[in-house]
Structures are given as structure tokens and as C-alpha cells.
Rosetta silent file (secondary structure, phi, psi, omega in degrees, C-alpha in Angstrom):
SEQUENCE: MKRLLWLGIGVATGVTLSRKATRTARQASPAGLASNLGDAVSELAGAIGSFGADVRAGMSEREQELREMVVDRSGVATPRAAEGRHAARRPARARRAES
SCORE:     score description
SCORE:     0.000 S_00000001
   1 L     0.000  -59.501  174.596  142.056 -155.623  125.813 S_00000001
   2 H   -41.008  -60.494 -172.307  138.410 -156.068  125.201 S_00000001
   3 H   -65.707  -16.113  167.974  137.773 -152.356  124.901 S_00000001
   4 H   -70.558  -58.494  178.304  140.379 -152.024  122.251 S_00000001
   5 H   -48.921  -62.688  173.343  139.115 -154.819  120.293 S_00000001
   6 H   -65.474  -22.964  159.151  135.685 -153.053  120.153 S_00000001
   7 H   -54.358  -50.374  176.958  136.908 -149.816  119.552 S_00000001
   8 H   -39.655  -71.091  176.632  138.557 -151.496  116.404 S_00000001
   9 H   -46.018  -26.796  177.228  135.435 -153.052  115.272 S_00000001
  10 H   -77.876  -48.004 -177.061  133.612 -149.755  115.680 S_00000001
  11 H   -56.828  -52.935  177.321  136.126 -147.688  113.975 S_00000001
  12 H   -63.900  -29.703 -179.250  135.726 -150.375  110.935 S_00000001
  13 H   -71.731  -55.441 -176.705  132.118 -150.265  111.092 S_00000001
  14 H   -77.323  -28.636  167.116  131.817 -146.429  110.888 S_00000001
  15 H   -78.358  -35.533 -169.159  134.263 -146.078  107.932 S_00000001
  16 H   -69.169  -39.520  178.644  132.711 -148.957  106.031 S_00000001
  17 H   -67.256  -42.318  176.019  129.149 -147.309  106.700 S_00000001
  18 H   -55.422  -65.037  171.454  130.531 -143.864  106.007 S_00000001
  19 H   -56.139  -23.179 -168.084  131.929 -144.728  102.694 S_00000001
  20 H   -86.819  -37.017  177.030  128.729 -146.890  101.557 S_00000001
  21 H   -58.553  -46.747  179.026  126.767 -143.629  102.699 S_00000001
  22 H   -67.264  -39.313 -177.738  128.881 -141.237  100.459 S_00000001
  23 H   -61.342  -39.714 -174.135  128.583 -143.843   97.656 S_00000001
  24 H   -89.024  -16.600  166.529  124.721 -143.718   97.740 S_00000001
  25 H   -64.565  -48.926 -176.686  124.602 -139.965   98.242 S_00000001
  26 H   -58.206  -51.567 -173.408  126.660 -139.628   95.048 S_00000001
  27 H   -61.742  -44.103 -175.137  124.247 -142.065   93.095 S_00000001
  28 H   -77.161   -5.454  175.171  121.157 -140.035   94.345 S_00000001
  29 L   -86.502  171.683 -166.704  122.327 -136.806   93.183 S_00000001
  30 H   -64.473  -50.209  179.961  121.295 -135.413   89.884 S_00000001
  31 H   -59.475  -37.590 -179.477  124.979 -136.116   88.243 S_00000001
  32 H   -69.254  -56.874  177.583  124.804 -139.635   89.658 S_00000001
  33 H   -52.933  -40.115  163.018  121.383 -140.312   88.424 S_00000001
  34 H   -48.400  -57.394  167.230  122.260 -138.970   85.115 S_00000001
  35 H   -38.950  -71.265  174.559  125.312 -141.183   85.046 S_00000001
  36 H   -51.014  -38.492  167.750  123.300 -144.154   85.855 S_00000001
  37 H   -71.122  -25.579  172.711  120.746 -143.304   83.239 S_00000001
  38 H   -74.240  -26.788 -176.772  123.346 -142.867   80.613 S_00000001
  39 H   -81.993  -40.454 -177.354  124.964 -146.169   81.227 S_00000001
  40 H   -61.189  -37.638  155.331  121.290 -147.804   81.214 S_00000001
  41 H   -24.722  -71.491  178.438  120.890 -146.088   77.713 S_00000001
  42 H   -43.257  -59.669  179.088  124.200 -147.265   76.586 S_00000001
  43 H   -61.910  -23.845  171.618  123.457 -150.661   77.503 S_00000001
  44 H   -73.522  -38.315 -177.429  120.003 -150.716   76.033 S_00000001
  45 H   -65.341  -47.288 -168.722  121.503 -149.460   72.764 S_00000001
  46 H   -60.965  -37.425 -164.147  124.115 -152.087   72.826 S_00000001
  47 H   -82.626  -39.636  168.849  121.474 -154.811   73.406 S_00000001
  48 H   -58.227  -40.680  174.324  119.203 -153.512   70.576 S_00000001
  49 H   -56.318  -46.157  172.831  122.169 -153.584   68.404 S_00000001
  50 H   -58.369  -61.906  176.157  122.886 -157.179   69.208 S_00000001
  51 H   -38.308  -67.851  170.434  119.287 -158.140   68.698 S_00000001
  52 H   -32.209  -56.202  167.155  119.423 -156.654   65.219 S_00000001
  53 H   -60.431  -31.619  162.550  122.329 -158.472   64.340 S_00000001
  54 H   -54.552  -51.513 -170.031  120.899 -161.643   65.485 S_00000001
  55 H   -74.607  -22.004 -174.223  117.789 -161.065   63.606 S_00000001
  56 H   -80.732  -40.032 -173.424  119.728 -159.962   60.225 S_00000001
  57 H   -64.737  -50.363 -179.404  122.052 -163.262   60.641 S_00000001
  58 H   -43.525  -43.587 -168.732  118.679 -165.200   61.026 S_00000001
  59 H   -80.552  -27.602 -168.155  117.089 -163.799   57.945 S_00000001
  60 H   -76.131  -42.587 -175.522  120.244 -164.272   55.883 S_00000001
  61 H   -64.368  -29.887 -176.634  120.311 -167.919   56.984 S_00000001
  62 H   -79.757  -25.596  169.448  116.673 -168.556   56.402 S_00000001
  63 H   -48.496  -58.354  179.967  117.199 -166.728   53.096 S_00000001
  64 H   -59.419  -62.817 -165.313  119.950 -169.238   52.027 S_00000001
  65 H   -69.944  -37.918  171.556  117.830 -172.275   53.046 S_00000001
  66 H   -56.647  -47.382  168.058  114.881 -171.048   50.976 S_00000001
  67 H   -45.746  -37.228  176.081  117.068 -170.486   48.026 S_00000001
  68 H   -70.921  -75.015 -172.966  118.218 -174.080   48.389 S_00000001
  69 H   -37.272  -51.361  171.658  114.779 -175.369   48.726 S_00000001
  70 H   -49.672  -53.814 -175.732  113.804 -173.446   45.399 S_00000001
  71 H   -64.410  -51.836  178.804  116.842 -174.793   43.313 S_00000001
  72 H   -47.569  -60.312 -161.657  116.003 -178.502   44.948 S_00000001
  73 H   -83.452  -29.763  176.132  112.496 -178.520   44.066 S_00000001
  74 H  -119.624   -4.226 -177.297  112.256 -176.511   40.686 S_00000001
  75 L    75.291   -2.930  179.031  115.704 -176.515   39.415 S_00000001
  76 L   -77.556  134.445  166.593  115.586 -172.711   38.882 S_00000001
  77 L   -83.051  125.708  179.207  118.700 -171.005   39.884 S_00000001
  78 L   -96.683  160.112  174.359  118.211 -167.727   41.997 S_00000001
  79 L   -46.872  165.925  177.772  120.608 -164.838   42.087 S_00000001
  80 L   -87.018  151.389 -176.703  123.443 -165.474   44.628 S_00000001
  81 L   -66.870  -25.382 -176.620  122.896 -164.297   48.059 S_00000001
  82 L   -68.566  -26.864  179.103  126.249 -162.119   47.733 S_00000001
  83 L   -86.358  -22.548  168.471  124.242 -159.763   44.954 S_00000001
  84 L    99.200  166.326 -177.218  121.392 -159.232   47.326 S_00000001
  85 L   -76.729  -16.114  167.039  117.788 -159.535   46.758 S_00000001
  86 L   -97.807   18.922  174.465  117.872 -156.527   44.153 S_00000001
  87 L   -56.577  -33.888 -168.406  120.403 -158.137   42.141 S_00000001
  88 L   -88.264   -8.438 -176.802  117.900 -158.673   39.112 S_00000001
  89 L   -82.390  144.514  171.241  116.833 -154.780   39.018 S_00000001
  90 L   -95.308  162.634  178.713  118.699 -152.751   36.464 S_00000001
  91 L   -74.103  156.047  178.622  119.813 -149.159   37.546 S_00000001
  92 H   -56.102  -43.190 -176.119  117.365 -146.391   36.766 S_00000001
  93 H   -80.937    3.788  166.599  119.714 -144.883   33.970 S_00000001
  94 H   -81.724  -59.209  172.659  119.868 -148.383   32.157 S_00000001
  95 H   -33.629  -68.847 -175.896  116.007 -148.313   31.999 S_00000001
  96 H   -41.597  -43.198 -171.560  116.236 -144.732   30.784 S_00000001
  97 H   -76.069  -24.769 -172.271  118.714 -145.276   28.237 S_00000001
  98 H   -79.950  -19.165 -167.260  116.645 -148.181   26.668 S_00000001
  99 L   -90.318    0.000    0.000  113.197 -146.243   26.252 S_00000001
């Protein structure tokens, strides 16, 4: 009975180690390395995109705070944030037509 138990434990251990070794060999192959690198680059691109979105959101929030501060201190209304910072500019065609 003890021999059968140890045989079962040995078979289970052998199967587990074999699967783990096969998985490691696939990851060490050129295709596995390329896949890992592709996943890493994709993850990095996502993180950079998320960081950029956070920076833009922070800039927008700070711009709104500054606009409110200008209005509170000077009473001068600034262009709405929805129009963007280039709202006061006229298109080039309108400037040429006036010339």
C-alpha cells in the first residue's frame, strides 16, 4: 500500500514538473519571448495613454481653477473652457478678407 501511495505521488510530481518545464521552454523560445515583449509593450502603451489622460484632466481642472480666479479677482470674463484657449483667434480667411 505504501509503495502505491509513493508511486502516485511520484507520478503527480512528474506530471506537474513536466508541464512546468514545457511552459518554461515555450516562454524561452523566440516566439514566446516575442509574445512576452508584445504584451509588455501593449501594457506600457496603455499605461502611457492612461497617464496622458490623467495629465489632460489635471490640466483642464487647473485651467478652470485659474479662469475662476481671474474672474474673481479682476471681474474680467474669460472665454469659456468649451471653446478652448484659441477661441479668441479668428480664422486666417477672416483676417485675409479684412485686409
